[in-house]
Amino acid sequence: MEQIAEASQVKYVNTDTYAQYTSTTLAAANHAVTIIGWDDHYPASNFLADHQPPADGAWIVRNS
């Protein structure tokens, strides 16, 4: 069984851009967000160096 990581245990969020990317780790849900769109031109470099998507683009979300 894959271990679920708590958000406080693993750092995925770039605190300068608030960009977050994770592809393999399960995370426990702790609140809801709303997806309001997609930006094809959001730079992959805005994510943390060790947690970058393979190409530019990102969901635009609104925190609850």
PDB file of N, CA, C and O in Angstrom:
ATOM      1  N   MET A   1       0.838  -1.183   0.000  1.00  0.00           N
ATOM      2  CA  MET A   1       0.000   0.000   0.000  1.00  0.00           C
ATOM      3  C   MET A   1       0.880   1.241   0.000  1.00  0.00           C
ATOM      4  O   MET A   1       1.825   1.334   0.768  1.00  0.00           O
ATOM      5  N   GLU A   2       0.572   2.184  -0.863  1.00  0.00           N
ATOM      6  CA  GLU A   2       1.364   3.414  -0.951  1.00  0.00           C
ATOM      7  C   GLU A   2       1.027   4.330   0.217  1.00  0.00           C
ATOM      8  O   GLU A   2      -0.130   4.501   0.575  1.00  0.00           O
ATOM      9  N   GLN A   3       2.053   4.913   0.806  1.00  0.00           N
ATOM     10  CA  GLN A   3       1.863   5.776   1.959  1.00  0.00           C
ATOM     11  C   GLN A   3       1.320   7.137   1.508  1.00  0.00           C
ATOM     12  O   GLN A   3       1.771   7.700   0.512  1.00  0.00           O
ATOM     13  N   ILE A   4       0.359   7.662   2.239  1.00  0.00           N
ATOM     14  CA  ILE A   4      -0.197   8.989   1.947  1.00  0.00           C
ATOM     15  C   ILE A   4       0.616  10.018   2.712  1.00  0.00           C
ATOM     16  O   ILE A   4       0.780   9.934   3.919  1.00  0.00           O
ATOM     17  N   ALA A   5       1.117  11.018   1.990  1.00  0.00           N
ATOM     18  CA  ALA A   5       1.955  12.052   2.598  1.00  0.00           C
ATOM     19  C   ALA A   5       1.089  13.199   3.109  1.00  0.00           C
ATOM     20  O   ALA A   5       0.143  13.609   2.468  1.00  0.00           O
ATOM     21  N   GLU A   6       1.406  13.691   4.259  1.00  0.00           N
ATOM     22  CA  GLU A   6       0.760  14.893   4.772  1.00  0.00           C
ATOM     23  C   GLU A   6       1.421  16.094   4.121  1.00  0.00           C
ATOM     24  O   GLU A   6       2.614  16.099   3.855  1.00  0.00           O
ATOM     25  N   ALA A   7       0.646  17.129   3.861  1.00  0.00           N
ATOM     26  CA  ALA A   7       1.175  18.324   3.199  1.00  0.00           C
ATOM     27  C   ALA A   7       2.329  18.934   3.989  1.00  0.00           C
ATOM     28  O   ALA A   7       3.251  19.485   3.414  1.00  0.00           O
ATOM     29  N   SER A   8       2.283  18.824   5.316  1.00  0.00           N
ATOM     30  CA  SER A   8       3.345  19.397   6.134  1.00  0.00           C
ATOM     31  C   SER A   8       4.635  18.596   6.050  1.00  0.00           C
ATOM     32  O   SER A   8       5.690  19.081   6.415  1.00  0.00           O
ATOM     33  N   GLN A   9       4.594  17.346   5.570  1.00  0.00           N
ATOM     34  CA  GLN A   9       5.772  16.496   5.516  1.00  0.00           C
ATOM     35  C   GLN A   9       6.576  16.690   4.237  1.00  0.00           C
ATOM     36  O   GLN A   9       7.761  16.452   4.215  1.00  0.00           O
ATOM     37  N   VAL A  10       5.930  17.067   3.163  1.00  0.00           N
ATOM     38  CA  VAL A  10       6.586  17.156   1.869  1.00  0.00           C
ATOM     39  C   VAL A  10       6.329  18.530   1.279  1.00  0.00           C
ATOM     40  O   VAL A  10       5.196  18.993   1.259  1.00  0.00           O
ATOM     41  N   LYS A  11       7.383  19.174   0.775  1.00  0.00           N
ATOM     42  CA  LYS A  11       7.222  20.513   0.215  1.00  0.00           C
ATOM     43  C   LYS A  11       7.056  20.421  -1.297  1.00  0.00           C
ATOM     44  O   LYS A  11       7.971  20.028  -2.001  1.00  0.00           O
ATOM     45  N   TYR A  12       5.863  20.765  -1.787  1.00  0.00           N
ATOM     46  CA  TYR A  12       5.576  20.775  -3.217  1.00  0.00           C
ATOM     47  C   TYR A  12       5.291  22.181  -3.740  1.00  0.00           C
ATOM     48  O   TYR A  12       5.301  22.389  -4.939  1.00  0.00           O
ATOM     49  N   VAL A  13       4.989  23.123  -2.876  1.00  0.00           N
ATOM     50  CA  VAL A  13       4.530  24.445  -3.291  1.00  0.00           C
ATOM     51  C   VAL A  13       5.696  25.416  -3.397  1.00  0.00           C
ATOM     52  O   VAL A  13       6.471  25.574  -2.455  1.00  0.00           O
ATOM     53  N   ASN A  14       5.811  26.078  -4.543  1.00  0.00           N
ATOM     54  CA  ASN A  14       6.761  27.178  -4.702  1.00  0.00           C
ATOM     55  C   ASN A  14       6.120  28.386  -4.034  1.00  0.00           C
ATOM     56  O   ASN A  14       5.117  28.905  -4.511  1.00  0.00           O
ATOM     57  N   THR A  15       6.655  28.832  -2.912  1.00  0.00           N
ATOM     58  CA  THR A  15       6.033  29.918  -2.159  1.00  0.00           C
ATOM     59  C   THR A  15       6.177  31.280  -2.835  1.00  0.00           C
ATOM     60  O   THR A  15       5.517  32.218  -2.434  1.00  0.00           O
ATOM     61  N   ASP A  16       7.000  31.380  -3.859  1.00  0.00           N
ATOM     62  CA  ASP A  16       7.110  32.633  -4.619  1.00  0.00           C
ATOM     63  C   ASP A  16       5.997  32.758  -5.654  1.00  0.00           C
ATOM     64  O   ASP A  16       5.490  33.850  -5.898  1.00  0.00           O
ATOM     65  N   THR A  17       5.620  31.647  -6.282  1.00  0.00           N
ATOM     66  CA  THR A  17       4.613  31.680  -7.353  1.00  0.00           C
ATOM     67  C   THR A  17       3.327  30.949  -6.972  1.00  0.00           C
ATOM     68  O   THR A  17       2.356  31.004  -7.717  1.00  0.00           O
ATOM     69  N   TYR A  18       3.329  30.241  -5.856  1.00  0.00           N
ATOM     70  CA  TYR A  18       2.217  29.398  -5.395  1.00  0.00           C
ATOM     71  C   TYR A  18       1.891  28.278  -6.377  1.00  0.00           C
ATOM     72  O   TYR A  18       0.793  27.745  -6.387  1.00  0.00           O
ATOM     73  N   ALA A  19       2.843  27.914  -7.206  1.00  0.00           N
ATOM     74  CA  ALA A  19       2.680  26.807  -8.140  1.00  0.00           C
ATOM     75  C   ALA A  19       2.976  25.504  -7.408  1.00  0.00           C
ATOM     76  O   ALA A  19       3.909  25.418  -6.610  1.00  0.00           O
ATOM     77  N   GLN A  20       2.174  24.476  -7.692  1.00  0.00           N
ATOM     78  CA  GLN A  20       2.348  23.162  -7.068  1.00  0.00           C
ATOM     79  C   GLN A  20       2.189  22.081  -8.124  1.00  0.00           C
ATOM     80  O   GLN A  20       1.259  22.115  -8.920  1.00  0.00           O
ATOM     81  N   TYR A  21       3.119  21.119  -8.129  1.00  0.00           N
ATOM     82  CA  TYR A  21       3.025  19.994  -9.059  1.00  0.00           C
ATOM     83  C   TYR A  21       3.496  18.737  -8.363  1.00  0.00           C
ATOM     84  O   TYR A  21       4.548  18.714  -7.736  1.00  0.00           O
ATOM     85  N   THR A  22       2.720  17.696  -8.476  1.00  0.00           N
ATOM     86  CA  THR A  22       3.115  16.375  -8.012  1.00  0.00           C
ATOM     87  C   THR A  22       2.455  15.355  -8.926  1.00  0.00           C
ATOM     88  O   THR A  22       1.314  15.536  -9.334  1.00  0.00           O
ATOM     89  N   SER A  23       3.199  14.327  -9.289  1.00  0.00           N
ATOM     90  CA  SER A  23       2.644  13.349 -10.224  1.00  0.00           C
ATOM     91  C   SER A  23       2.580  11.933  -9.656  1.00  0.00           C
ATOM     92  O   SER A  23       1.843  11.113 -10.167  1.00  0.00           O
ATOM     93  N   THR A  24       3.340  11.634  -8.613  1.00  0.00           N
ATOM     94  CA  THR A  24       3.398  10.250  -8.158  1.00  0.00           C
ATOM     95  C   THR A  24       3.007  10.041  -6.700  1.00  0.00           C
ATOM     96  O   THR A  24       2.751   8.929  -6.298  1.00  0.00           O
ATOM     97  N   THR A  25       2.981  11.070  -5.909  1.00  0.00           N
ATOM     98  CA  THR A  25       2.707  10.926  -4.490  1.00  0.00           C
ATOM     99  C   THR A  25       1.246  11.217  -4.193  1.00  0.00           C
ATOM    100  O   THR A  25       0.708  12.212  -4.638  1.00  0.00           O
ATOM    101  N   LEU A  26       0.621  10.345  -3.434  1.00  0.00           N
ATOM    102  CA  LEU A  26      -0.743  10.602  -2.979  1.00  0.00           C
ATOM    103  C   LEU A  26      -0.682  11.582  -1.820  1.00  0.00           C
ATOM    104  O   LEU A  26       0.207  11.510  -0.985  1.00  0.00           O
ATOM    105  N   ALA A  27      -1.632  12.474  -1.752  1.00  0.00           N
ATOM    106  CA  ALA A  27      -1.702  13.420  -0.646  1.00  0.00           C
ATOM    107  C   ALA A  27      -3.102  13.380  -0.060  1.00  0.00           C
ATOM    108  O   ALA A  27      -4.079  13.209  -0.780  1.00  0.00           O
ATOM    109  N   ALA A  28      -3.190  13.524   1.233  1.00  0.00           N
ATOM    110  CA  ALA A  28      -4.483  13.522   1.901  1.00  0.00           C
ATOM    111  C   ALA A  28      -5.207  14.834   1.600  1.00  0.00           C
ATOM    112  O   ALA A  28      -4.595  15.895   1.592  1.00  0.00           O
ATOM    113  N   ALA A  29      -6.496  14.748   1.328  1.00  0.00           N
ATOM    114  CA  ALA A  29      -7.307  15.951   1.091  1.00  0.00           C
ATOM    115  C   ALA A  29      -7.565  16.652   2.409  1.00  0.00           C
ATOM    116  O   ALA A  29      -7.828  16.004   3.426  1.00  0.00           O
ATOM    117  N   ASN A  30      -7.469  17.989   2.402  1.00  0.00           N
ATOM    118  CA  ASN A  30      -7.761  18.720   3.625  1.00  0.00           C
ATOM    119  C   ASN A  30      -8.674  19.922   3.394  1.00  0.00           C
ATOM    120  O   ASN A  30      -9.037  20.605   4.322  1.00  0.00           O
ATOM    121  N   HIS A  31      -9.028  20.215   2.135  1.00  0.00           N
ATOM    122  CA  HIS A  31     -10.004  21.246   1.810  1.00  0.00           C
ATOM    123  C   HIS A  31     -10.319  21.179   0.319  1.00  0.00           C
ATOM    124  O   HIS A  31      -9.689  20.433  -0.415  1.00  0.00           O
ATOM    125  N   ALA A  32     -11.272  21.963  -0.122  1.00  0.00           N
ATOM    126  CA  ALA A  32     -11.690  21.937  -1.524  1.00  0.00           C
ATOM    127  C   ALA A  32     -11.179  23.168  -2.269  1.00  0.00           C
ATOM    128  O   ALA A  32     -10.965  24.221  -1.671  1.00  0.00           O
ATOM    129  N   VAL A  33     -10.972  23.005  -3.563  1.00  0.00           N
ATOM    130  CA  VAL A  33     -10.651  24.112  -4.452  1.00  0.00           C
ATOM    131  C   VAL A  33     -11.546  23.995  -5.682  1.00  0.00           C
ATOM    132  O   VAL A  33     -12.118  22.941  -5.942  1.00  0.00           O
ATOM    133  N   THR A  34     -11.655  25.079  -6.441  1.00  0.00           N
ATOM    134  CA  THR A  34     -12.438  25.075  -7.664  1.00  0.00           C
ATOM    135  C   THR A  34     -11.522  25.340  -8.840  1.00  0.00           C
ATOM    136  O   THR A  34     -10.766  26.312  -8.831  1.00  0.00           O
ATOM    137  N   ILE A  35     -11.570  24.465  -9.849  1.00  0.00           N
ATOM    138  CA  ILE A  35     -10.804  24.683 -11.074  1.00  0.00           C
ATOM    139  C   ILE A  35     -11.599  25.664 -11.928  1.00  0.00           C
ATOM    140  O   ILE A  35     -12.757  25.419 -12.240  1.00  0.00           O
ATOM    141  N   ILE A  36     -10.974  26.798 -12.283  1.00  0.00           N
ATOM    142  CA  ILE A  36     -11.699  27.821 -13.045  1.00  0.00           C
ATOM    143  C   ILE A  36     -11.161  28.004 -14.463  1.00  0.00           C
ATOM    144  O   ILE A  36     -11.723  28.765 -15.235  1.00  0.00           O
ATOM    145  N   GLY A  37     -10.075  27.304 -14.791  1.00  0.00           N
ATOM    146  CA  GLY A  37      -9.551  27.435 -16.147  1.00  0.00           C
ATOM    147  C   GLY A  37      -8.208  26.765 -16.316  1.00  0.00           C
ATOM    148  O   GLY A  37      -7.708  26.081 -15.422  1.00  0.00           O
ATOM    149  N   TRP A  38      -7.611  26.977 -17.490  1.00  0.00           N
ATOM    150  CA  TRP A  38      -6.318  26.421 -17.854  1.00  0.00           C
ATOM    151  C   TRP A  38      -5.519  27.499 -18.560  1.00  0.00           C
ATOM    152  O   TRP A  38      -6.046  28.256 -19.376  1.00  0.00           O
ATOM    153  N   ASP A  39      -4.228  27.593 -18.259  1.00  0.00           N
ATOM    154  CA  ASP A  39      -3.324  28.547 -18.906  1.00  0.00           C
ATOM    155  C   ASP A  39      -2.263  27.763 -19.656  1.00  0.00           C
ATOM    156  O   ASP A  39      -1.383  27.164 -19.044  1.00  0.00           O
ATOM    157  N   ASP A  40      -2.327  27.752 -20.995  1.00  0.00           N
ATOM    158  CA  ASP A  40      -1.357  27.023 -21.823  1.00  0.00           C
ATOM    159  C   ASP A  40       0.057  27.579 -21.705  1.00  0.00           C
ATOM    160  O   ASP A  40       1.022  26.879 -22.005  1.00  0.00           O
ATOM    161  N   HIS A  41       0.180  28.829 -21.284  1.00  0.00           N
ATOM    162  CA  HIS A  41       1.476  29.500 -21.304  1.00  0.00           C
ATOM    163  C   HIS A  41       2.115  29.652 -19.920  1.00  0.00           C
ATOM    164  O   HIS A  41       3.131  30.320 -19.794  1.00  0.00           O
ATOM    165  N   TYR A  42       1.541  29.041 -18.901  1.00  0.00           N
ATOM    166  CA  TYR A  42       2.121  29.123 -17.554  1.00  0.00           C
ATOM    167  C   TYR A  42       3.436  28.342 -17.558  1.00  0.00           C
ATOM    168  O   TYR A  42       3.457  27.139 -17.831  1.00  0.00           O
ATOM    169  N   PRO A  43       4.565  29.014 -17.258  1.00  0.00           N
ATOM    170  CA  PRO A  43       5.881  28.373 -17.380  1.00  0.00           C
ATOM    171  C   PRO A  43       6.101  27.222 -16.386  1.00  0.00           C
ATOM    172  O   PRO A  43       5.826  27.360 -15.197  1.00  0.00           O
ATOM    173  N   ALA A  44       6.606  26.131 -16.887  1.00  0.00           N
ATOM    174  CA  ALA A  44       6.968  24.998 -16.023  1.00  0.00           C
ATOM    175  C   ALA A  44       8.029  25.427 -15.010  1.00  0.00           C
ATOM    176  O   ALA A  44       8.090  24.881 -13.910  1.00  0.00           O
ATOM    177  N   SER A  45       8.818  26.429 -15.341  1.00  0.00           N
ATOM    178  CA  SER A  45       9.868  26.910 -14.437  1.00  0.00           C
ATOM    179  C   SER A  45       9.303  27.596 -13.195  1.00  0.00           C
ATOM    180  O   SER A  45      10.043  27.863 -12.252  1.00  0.00           O
ATOM    181  N   ASN A  46       7.998  27.895 -13.155  1.00  0.00           N
ATOM    182  CA  ASN A  46       7.385  28.477 -11.959  1.00  0.00           C
ATOM    183  C   ASN A  46       7.187  27.451 -10.852  1.00  0.00           C
ATOM    184  O   ASN A  46       6.871  27.810  -9.728  1.00  0.00           O
ATOM    185  N   PHE A  47       7.345  26.168 -11.168  1.00  0.00           N
ATOM    186  CA  PHE A  47       7.216  25.106 -10.182  1.00  0.00           C
ATOM    187  C   PHE A  47       8.593  24.830  -9.580  1.00  0.00           C
ATOM    188  O   PHE A  47       9.613  25.204 -10.150  1.00  0.00           O
ATOM    189  N   LEU A  48       8.631  24.175  -8.439  1.00  0.00           N
ATOM    190  CA  LEU A  48       9.913  23.831  -7.822  1.00  0.00           C
ATOM    191  C   LEU A  48      10.732  22.965  -8.770  1.00  0.00           C
ATOM    192  O   LEU A  48      10.181  22.133  -9.498  1.00  0.00           O
ATOM    193  N   ALA A  49      12.040  23.142  -8.752  1.00  0.00           N
ATOM    194  CA  ALA A  49      12.926  22.454  -9.696  1.00  0.00           C
ATOM    195  C   ALA A  49      12.768  20.935  -9.656  1.00  0.00           C
ATOM    196  O   ALA A  49      12.820  20.272 -10.689  1.00  0.00           O
ATOM    197  N   ASP A  50      12.557  20.360  -8.470  1.00  0.00           N
ATOM    198  CA  ASP A  50      12.428  18.902  -8.364  1.00  0.00           C
ATOM    199  C   ASP A  50      10.978  18.411  -8.492  1.00  0.00           C
ATOM    200  O   ASP A  50      10.707  17.224  -8.358  1.00  0.00           O
ATOM    201  N   HIS A  51      10.048  19.325  -8.791  1.00  0.00           N
ATOM    202  CA  HIS A  51       8.634  18.973  -8.984  1.00  0.00           C
ATOM    203  C   HIS A  51       8.053  19.778 -10.141  1.00  0.00           C
ATOM    204  O   HIS A  51       7.059  20.486  -9.983  1.00  0.00           O
ATOM    205  N   GLN A  52       8.683  19.683 -11.311  1.00  0.00           N
ATOM    206  CA  GLN A  52       8.211  20.426 -12.477  1.00  0.00           C
ATOM    207  C   GLN A  52       7.454  19.522 -13.438  1.00  0.00           C
ATOM    208  O   GLN A  52       7.846  18.376 -13.661  1.00  0.00           O
ATOM    209  N   PRO A  53       6.377  20.040 -14.039  1.00  0.00           N
ATOM    210  CA  PRO A  53       5.677  19.267 -15.070  1.00  0.00           C
ATOM    211  C   PRO A  53       6.546  19.162 -16.322  1.00  0.00           C
ATOM    212  O   PRO A  53       7.486  19.943 -16.494  1.00  0.00           O
ATOM    213  N   PRO A  54       6.242  18.252 -17.218  1.00  0.00           N
ATOM    214  CA  PRO A  54       7.065  18.052 -18.407  1.00  0.00           C
ATOM    215  C   PRO A  54       6.945  19.161 -19.456  1.00  0.00           C
ATOM    216  O   PRO A  54       7.768  19.247 -20.354  1.00  0.00           O
ATOM    217  N   ALA A  55       5.924  20.024 -19.342  1.00  0.00           N
ATOM    218  CA  ALA A  55       5.730  21.094 -20.321  1.00  0.00           C
ATOM    219  C   ALA A  55       5.022  22.267 -19.645  1.00  0.00           C
ATOM    220  O   ALA A  55       4.519  22.152 -18.532  1.00  0.00           O
ATOM    221  N   ASP A  56       4.998  23.411 -20.334  1.00  0.00           N
ATOM    222  CA  ASP A  56       4.274  24.572 -19.827  1.00  0.00           C
ATOM    223  C   ASP A  56       2.777  24.288 -19.766  1.00  0.00           C
ATOM    224  O   ASP A  56       2.250  23.452 -20.494  1.00  0.00           O
ATOM    225  N   GLY A  57       2.088  25.015 -18.899  1.00  0.00           N
ATOM    226  CA  GLY A  57       0.646  24.888 -18.746  1.00  0.00           C
ATOM    227  C   GLY A  57       0.282  24.558 -17.319  1.00  0.00           C
ATOM    228  O   GLY A  57       1.048  23.903 -16.609  1.00  0.00           O
ATOM    229  N   ALA A  58      -0.887  25.062 -16.875  1.00  0.00           N
ATOM    230  CA  ALA A  58      -1.324  24.800 -15.507  1.00  0.00           C
ATOM    231  C   ALA A  58      -2.813  25.067 -15.375  1.00  0.00           C
ATOM    232  O   ALA A  58      -3.374  25.907 -16.076  1.00  0.00           O
ATOM    233  N   TRP A  59      -3.435  24.315 -14.468  1.00  0.00           N
ATOM    234  CA  TRP A  59      -4.802  24.609 -14.086  1.00  0.00           C
ATOM    235  C   TRP A  59      -4.810  25.901 -13.277  1.00  0.00           C
ATOM    236  O   TRP A  59      -3.893  26.158 -12.502  1.00  0.00           O
ATOM    237  N   ILE A  60      -5.835  26.695 -13.429  1.00  0.00           N
ATOM    238  CA  ILE A  60      -6.042  27.884 -12.614  1.00  0.00           C
ATOM    239  C   ILE A  60      -7.100  27.503 -11.589  1.00  0.00           C
ATOM    240  O   ILE A  60      -8.194  27.074 -11.955  1.00  0.00           O
ATOM    241  N   VAL A  61      -6.759  27.616 -10.314  1.00  0.00           N
ATOM    242  CA  VAL A  61      -7.687  27.213  -9.272  1.00  0.00           C
ATOM    243  C   VAL A  61      -7.950  28.358  -8.299  1.00  0.00           C
ATOM    244  O   VAL A  61      -7.135  29.264  -8.146  1.00  0.00           O
ATOM    245  N   ARG A  62      -9.102  28.304  -7.673  1.00  0.00           N
ATOM    246  CA  ARG A  62      -9.464  29.255  -6.639  1.00  0.00           C
ATOM    247  C   ARG A  62      -9.580  28.477  -5.347  1.00  0.00           C
ATOM    248  O   ARG A  62     -10.292  27.468  -5.292  1.00  0.00           O
ATOM    249  N   ASN A  63      -8.877  28.926  -4.328  1.00  0.00           N
ATOM    250  CA  ASN A  63      -8.897  28.260  -3.026  1.00  0.00           C
ATOM    251  C   ASN A  63     -10.241  28.495  -2.357  1.00  0.00           C
ATOM    252  O   ASN A  63     -10.863  29.528  -2.555  1.00  0.00           O
ATOM    253  N   SER A  64     -10.653  27.535  -1.560  1.00  0.00           N
ATOM    254  CA  SER A  64     -11.947  27.670  -0.875  1.00  0.00           C
ATOM    255  C   SER A  64     -11.843  28.606   0.320  1.00  0.00           C
ATOM    256  O   SER A  64     -10.807  28.925   0.797  1.00  0.00           O
TER     257      SER A  64
END
